[in-house]
Amino acid sequence: MKKNHLFGLLFCFTALFSTIGHAEEEEGMQPQFGYFTLAPDLTTNFMTAGKKLGYIQVRVDIMVANNLMLPTLEMHTPLIRDALVEILGQQPEDKIKSLAGREDIRKECLEHINALLLAETGKTVITDLLFTKYLYQ
């Protein structure tokens, strides 16, 4: 008699834990947003009106819709860094120093990097790009 109760109890625990595990798997299957910070910060020169060079330093955080894409970003970090330095270095002083210009630069960086990663991976990887630090002189 005790074997039957033990077997029934074991069966109930097994069913309970498999249901919990199945619910966790379903939650894990849903893509979750993730962030990737380019480290170290990017520093480059930009065009000024006078003979003096200006410089800009930014910290870039990249948002992806699926955190499984984070290793892809890590693998392509040199490509991303190069593209950002190139874009930032081509900007005029008035665009870098204005809030509207800063937003235009951010959008340009997002579109350019997404185009590069689409060519490399065949997927649109980046959801958003954020400047979490933006210093210029």
Coordinates of C-alpha atoms in Angstrom, one line a residue:
M1 CA 0.0 0.0 0.0
K2 CA 2.8 2.4 0.8
K3 CA 4.4 1.8 -2.6
N4 CA 1.2 3.0 -4.3
H5 CA 1.1 6.2 -2.2
L6 CA 4.8 6.8 -2.8
F7 CA 4.3 6.2 -6.5
G8 CA 1.3 8.6 -6.6
L9 CA 3.2 11.2 -4.7
L10 CA 6.2 10.9 -6.9
F11 CA 4.0 11.2 -10.0
C12 CA 2.3 14.4 -8.7
F13 CA 5.7 16.0 -8.0
T14 CA 7.0 15.0 -11.4
A15 CA 3.9 16.5 -13.1
L16 CA 4.1 19.7 -11.1
F17 CA 7.8 20.3 -11.8
S18 CA 7.5 19.5 -15.5
T19 CA 4.6 22.0 -15.8
I20 CA 6.7 24.7 -14.0
G21 CA 9.7 23.9 -16.3
H22 CA 7.4 24.1 -19.4
A23 CA 6.1 27.5 -18.3
E24 CA 9.7 28.8 -17.8
E25 CA 10.7 27.5 -21.3
E26 CA 7.8 29.4 -22.8
E27 CA 8.8 32.6 -21.1
G28 CA 12.4 32.0 -22.2
M29 CA 11.3 31.6 -25.8
Q30 CA 9.9 35.2 -25.9
P31 CA 12.6 37.6 -27.1
Q32 CA 13.7 40.0 -24.5
F33 CA 15.4 43.4 -25.1
G34 CA 19.1 43.6 -24.5
Y35 CA 21.7 46.3 -24.3
F36 CA 25.3 46.3 -25.5
T37 CA 27.7 49.0 -24.4
L38 CA 30.6 49.8 -26.7
A39 CA 33.6 50.0 -24.4
P40 CA 35.8 52.0 -24.2
D41 CA 34.1 55.3 -25.1
L42 CA 34.7 56.6 -28.7
T43 CA 36.8 59.7 -29.1
T44 CA 37.5 61.4 -32.4
N45 CA 38.0 64.8 -34.0
F46 CA 35.3 66.7 -35.9
M47 CA 35.3 69.6 -38.4
T48 CA 35.5 73.1 -37.0
A49 CA 35.2 76.5 -38.7
G50 CA 38.6 77.7 -37.5
K51 CA 42.1 76.2 -37.5
K52 CA 41.5 74.5 -34.1
L53 CA 40.4 70.9 -34.1
G54 CA 37.3 69.9 -32.0
Y55 CA 36.9 66.6 -30.4
I56 CA 33.9 64.5 -29.4
Q57 CA 33.7 61.7 -26.9
V58 CA 30.6 59.4 -26.8
R59 CA 29.5 56.3 -25.0
V60 CA 27.2 54.3 -27.2
D61 CA 24.7 51.8 -25.9
I62 CA 23.0 49.6 -28.5
M63 CA 19.5 48.1 -27.9
V64 CA 18.5 44.8 -29.6
A65 CA 15.0 43.3 -29.6
N66 CA 16.3 39.9 -28.8
N67 CA 19.1 39.5 -26.3
L68 CA 20.3 36.4 -28.3
M69 CA 21.8 38.9 -30.8
L70 CA 24.3 40.3 -28.2
P71 CA 27.0 37.9 -29.2
T72 CA 26.6 39.1 -32.8
L73 CA 27.2 42.6 -31.7
E74 CA 30.2 41.6 -29.8
M75 CA 31.6 39.8 -32.8
H76 CA 31.1 42.9 -35.0
T77 CA 32.3 45.5 -32.5
P78 CA 35.3 46.6 -34.6
L79 CA 33.1 47.2 -37.6
I80 CA 30.6 49.2 -35.5
R81 CA 33.3 51.3 -33.8
D82 CA 34.9 52.1 -37.2
A83 CA 31.6 53.2 -38.7
L84 CA 30.8 55.4 -35.7
V85 CA 34.2 57.1 -35.7
E86 CA 33.9 57.8 -39.4
I87 CA 30.4 59.2 -39.1
L88 CA 31.3 61.4 -36.0
G89 CA 34.5 62.6 -37.7
Q90 CA 32.6 63.9 -40.7
Q91 CA 30.1 66.1 -38.8
P92 CA 30.3 69.9 -38.8
E93 CA 30.8 71.7 -35.5
D94 CA 27.3 73.3 -35.5
K95 CA 25.6 69.9 -35.9
I96 CA 27.6 68.3 -33.1
K97 CA 26.9 71.2 -30.7
S98 CA 23.1 71.4 -31.3
L99 CA 20.5 69.1 -29.8
A100 CA 18.7 68.6 -33.1
G101 CA 22.0 67.9 -34.8
R102 CA 22.9 65.3 -32.1
E103 CA 19.6 63.5 -32.8
D104 CA 20.3 63.6 -36.5
I105 CA 23.7 62.1 -35.9
R106 CA 22.2 59.4 -33.6
K107 CA 19.7 58.4 -36.3
E108 CA 22.4 58.4 -39.0
C109 CA 24.5 56.1 -36.9
L110 CA 21.6 53.8 -36.2
E111 CA 20.7 53.5 -39.9
H112 CA 24.3 53.1 -41.1
I113 CA 25.2 50.4 -38.5
N114 CA 21.9 48.5 -39.2
A115 CA 22.8 48.6 -42.9
L116 CA 26.3 47.2 -42.2
L117 CA 25.0 44.5 -40.0
L118 CA 22.3 43.6 -42.4
A119 CA 24.9 43.0 -45.1
E120 CA 27.0 40.9 -42.6
T121 CA 24.3 38.9 -40.9
G122 CA 21.3 39.1 -43.2
K123 CA 19.2 40.5 -40.3
T124 CA 18.2 43.8 -38.8
V125 CA 20.0 43.5 -35.5
I126 CA 19.7 46.9 -33.8
T127 CA 16.4 48.4 -32.5
D128 CA 17.9 51.6 -31.1
L129 CA 21.2 53.4 -30.5
L130 CA 21.7 55.7 -27.5
F131 CA 24.4 58.2 -26.7
T132 CA 24.7 57.8 -22.9
K133 CA 27.6 60.1 -22.8
Y134 CA 28.1 63.0 -25.2
L135 CA 31.0 65.4 -24.7
Y136 CA 32.5 67.8 -27.1
Q137 CA 35.0 70.6 -27.1

